[in-house]
Structures are given as C-alpha cells and as structure tokens.
Phi, psi and omega in degrees: 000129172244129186255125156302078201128169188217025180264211173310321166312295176287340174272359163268356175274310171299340157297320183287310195226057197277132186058028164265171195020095171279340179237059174233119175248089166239143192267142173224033175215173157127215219280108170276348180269135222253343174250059136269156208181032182243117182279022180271304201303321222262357154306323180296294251266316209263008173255349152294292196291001141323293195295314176334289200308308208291305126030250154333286193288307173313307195260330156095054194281128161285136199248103146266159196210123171243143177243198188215146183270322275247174176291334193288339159314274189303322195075205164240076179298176185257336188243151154336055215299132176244207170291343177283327191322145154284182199193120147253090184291146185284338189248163160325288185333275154319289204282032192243332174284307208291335195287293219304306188295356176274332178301331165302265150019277190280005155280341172107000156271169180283177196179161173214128169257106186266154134255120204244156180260209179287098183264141170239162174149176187305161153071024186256159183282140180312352195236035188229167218288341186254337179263343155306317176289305180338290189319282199320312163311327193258002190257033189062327187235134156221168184254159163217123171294083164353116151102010224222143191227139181221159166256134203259160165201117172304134181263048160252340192260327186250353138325312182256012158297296198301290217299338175259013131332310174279306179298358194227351191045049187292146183208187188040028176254160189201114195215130141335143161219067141269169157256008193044040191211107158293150178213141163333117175296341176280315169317308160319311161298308163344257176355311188306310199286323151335291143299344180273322205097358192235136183270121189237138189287149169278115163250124151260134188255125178280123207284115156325143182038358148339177330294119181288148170218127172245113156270145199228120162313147131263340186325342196257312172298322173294322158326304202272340194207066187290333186270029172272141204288306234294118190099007189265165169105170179257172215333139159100007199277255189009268182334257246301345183291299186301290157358298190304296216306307217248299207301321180311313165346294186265356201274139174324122186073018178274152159277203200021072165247200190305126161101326178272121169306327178055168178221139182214168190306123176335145153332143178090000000 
C-alpha cells in the first residue's frame, strides 16, 4: 500500500499493512479537524487529492479516501444517517469532503470513500480528543459543552474494516466506519476519572445551537464486514474497551503518545 501522510492515520496504516496491497493508494493526509476553516489548508488537502486521483486512474491504482462521519457531514438527523442519505452540511468543513468525495466518485479510478467518526488509539497528537481530556483531567479542570456527543472508534476496528475491505476487493463504496453509539462527552470523562482515580471540577459551557448528537448507520459496513467491533456489546461495553486500552497511555509519564510506537492490546 502506498500511504499518503504522515500523521495518525498513517502511521497505523504503515504498520498494518507495509507490503500489503501494493496496488492500493490511501491518502491519509490533508485538513482533519472538523473545526477548521482556513481556506489555504482546504486548497492544499484538494490540489493534493488531484494529482492522487489523476495519478491512481493513470497506473489503475485503487484510491482510499477518508472522509468524515461527523455532525459537519450529518447534522443531527433524527434517524441513523446512512450513506444514501442526502446530506447537507451545516459547516465549511463538511461540505469541503463531501466536494472531495465527488472528486473521487467522478475520477475514474477505482476508489472506497470511508466516513470516519472520532478515532482513537496510540500515537494521536496532542490536541485530539482522548489525550486532551487525559490532560485536562489530570490538570483538576476541564470545560465541558453542554449537550454534546462524540462516537469513538479503536482505529485497530478501522484497520481491520480496511483490510478486508481490500481483501474482498469492495472498490466503488462510501461506508459509514463508526460505532453508531454516540456517547456523551461527560461520560467520557467520567470514564477518565475513573480510571486516573481522580475528580475534575467541571466548568459547562452552553453549545450554540446544541445539543449535538449525530446517529450514524452501520448497517452497509457490516453486510460487508460482519465481525467490526466497533459499538458492539451492550451499551457503554465499548467506551469502557477502548478506555481500559488508551487513557494509560496518555496518563503522565506514560508511553505511546505522540512520536512513541508504542506497543497497545491485540484487536478484541
């Protein structure tokens, strides 16, 4: 496989699969944060995914593409939103994947567009959502957004999506990678403290327009891919997996953070 970037993603993708698909091109790189809005970064991420795409359809290279699941896709449907779905993003952000993913659609390589939620897992940068609360927690304070939801995914659950995705040679798809289990951002803390051992005073903040919740189908990966993990067990079984597995992680003086290979628990 040859991979594009060099943040989280990519480097658990060179792990997973360094001399697997050789004639597979996923890009893993360009704007990741859903509250960005600088139109130079999102000018970089689609004149990259240009030469890729031209690129791809010339030597006739399959094109992974991660997109977002997220409220900037989805909004707050009333229902599971699924891939069929119509879709109107509420932000820049969103509607800046959704333009990327038509580039996709319409170049003419073969290509899987995932929409990823909130990934968790070793090796994440310091401003991304599980080792920011980690911080927070243990610094006594943390803010919290009334009202506010996020769905986690071990990126060991979306690893193993891809590879038998690839491995079954699904090529013209646009799949939800979620758990479809959204969970409370307070809960998540809960969870931190619980595990840290510790109490953090809470300041809440009210969410403009809020509460966001986004429910997200799984239903089209799982025809294709029945044993993904992620959202499975009953309800808080998940969180509580992922938790055990990550907060040590991130906890002072622990290893595998940002920059560390680390070593973390087999899939299951």
């Amino acid at each position: 496989m040859r991979i594009v970037g060099n943040g989280f993603v990519a480097s658990h993708l060179r792990e997973a699969f360094d001399g697997r698909f050789p004639r597979v091109t996923a890009i893993a790189a360009g704007v990741s944060s859903t509250s960005t809005a600088v139109a130079e970064e999102f000018d970089r991420e689609a004149h990259l995914l240009y030469e890729v795409l031209r690129e791809c359809r010339r030597e006739r290279r399959t094109v992974v593409f991660f997109s977002t699941a997220s409220f900037a896709m989805y909004g707050a449907p009333e229902s599971p939103a699924a891939e069929t779905d119509p879709v109107f993003p509420p932000s820049v952000y969103g509607r800046h994947k959704l333009a990327l993913e038509s580039c996709v659609r319409s170049s003419g390589a073969d290509h899987l567009i995932l929409r990823l939620s909130h990934l968790i897992g070793p090796r994440q940068r310091a401003h991304q959502l599980l080792p920011a609360l980690v911080r927070q927690v243990e610094s006594g304070e943390v803010t919290v957004y009334d009202g506010v939801y996020r769905d986690l995914v071990d990126i060991r659950d979306l690893l193993h999506a891809l590879d038998r995705l690839l491995t079954d040679e699904v090529s013209g798809e646009t799949l939800n990678v979620v758990s479809g289990r959204p969970e409370s951002v307070e809960d998540v803390i809960d969870g931190i403290e619980k595990r840290l051992g510790t109490a953090v005073e809470r300041t809440r903040v009210p969410e403009h327009g809020g509460p966001f919740r986004t429910p997200v189908s799984t239903a089209r990966l799982r025809k294709l891919v029945p044993d993904f993990d992620a959202g499975s067990g009953p309800p808080g079984a998940y969180l509580d997996r992922v938790l055990d597995a990550y907060v040590p992680l991130y906890a002072t003086g622990a290893t595998g953070t940002t920059g560390s290979r680390g070593t973390y628990p087999a899939r299951g």
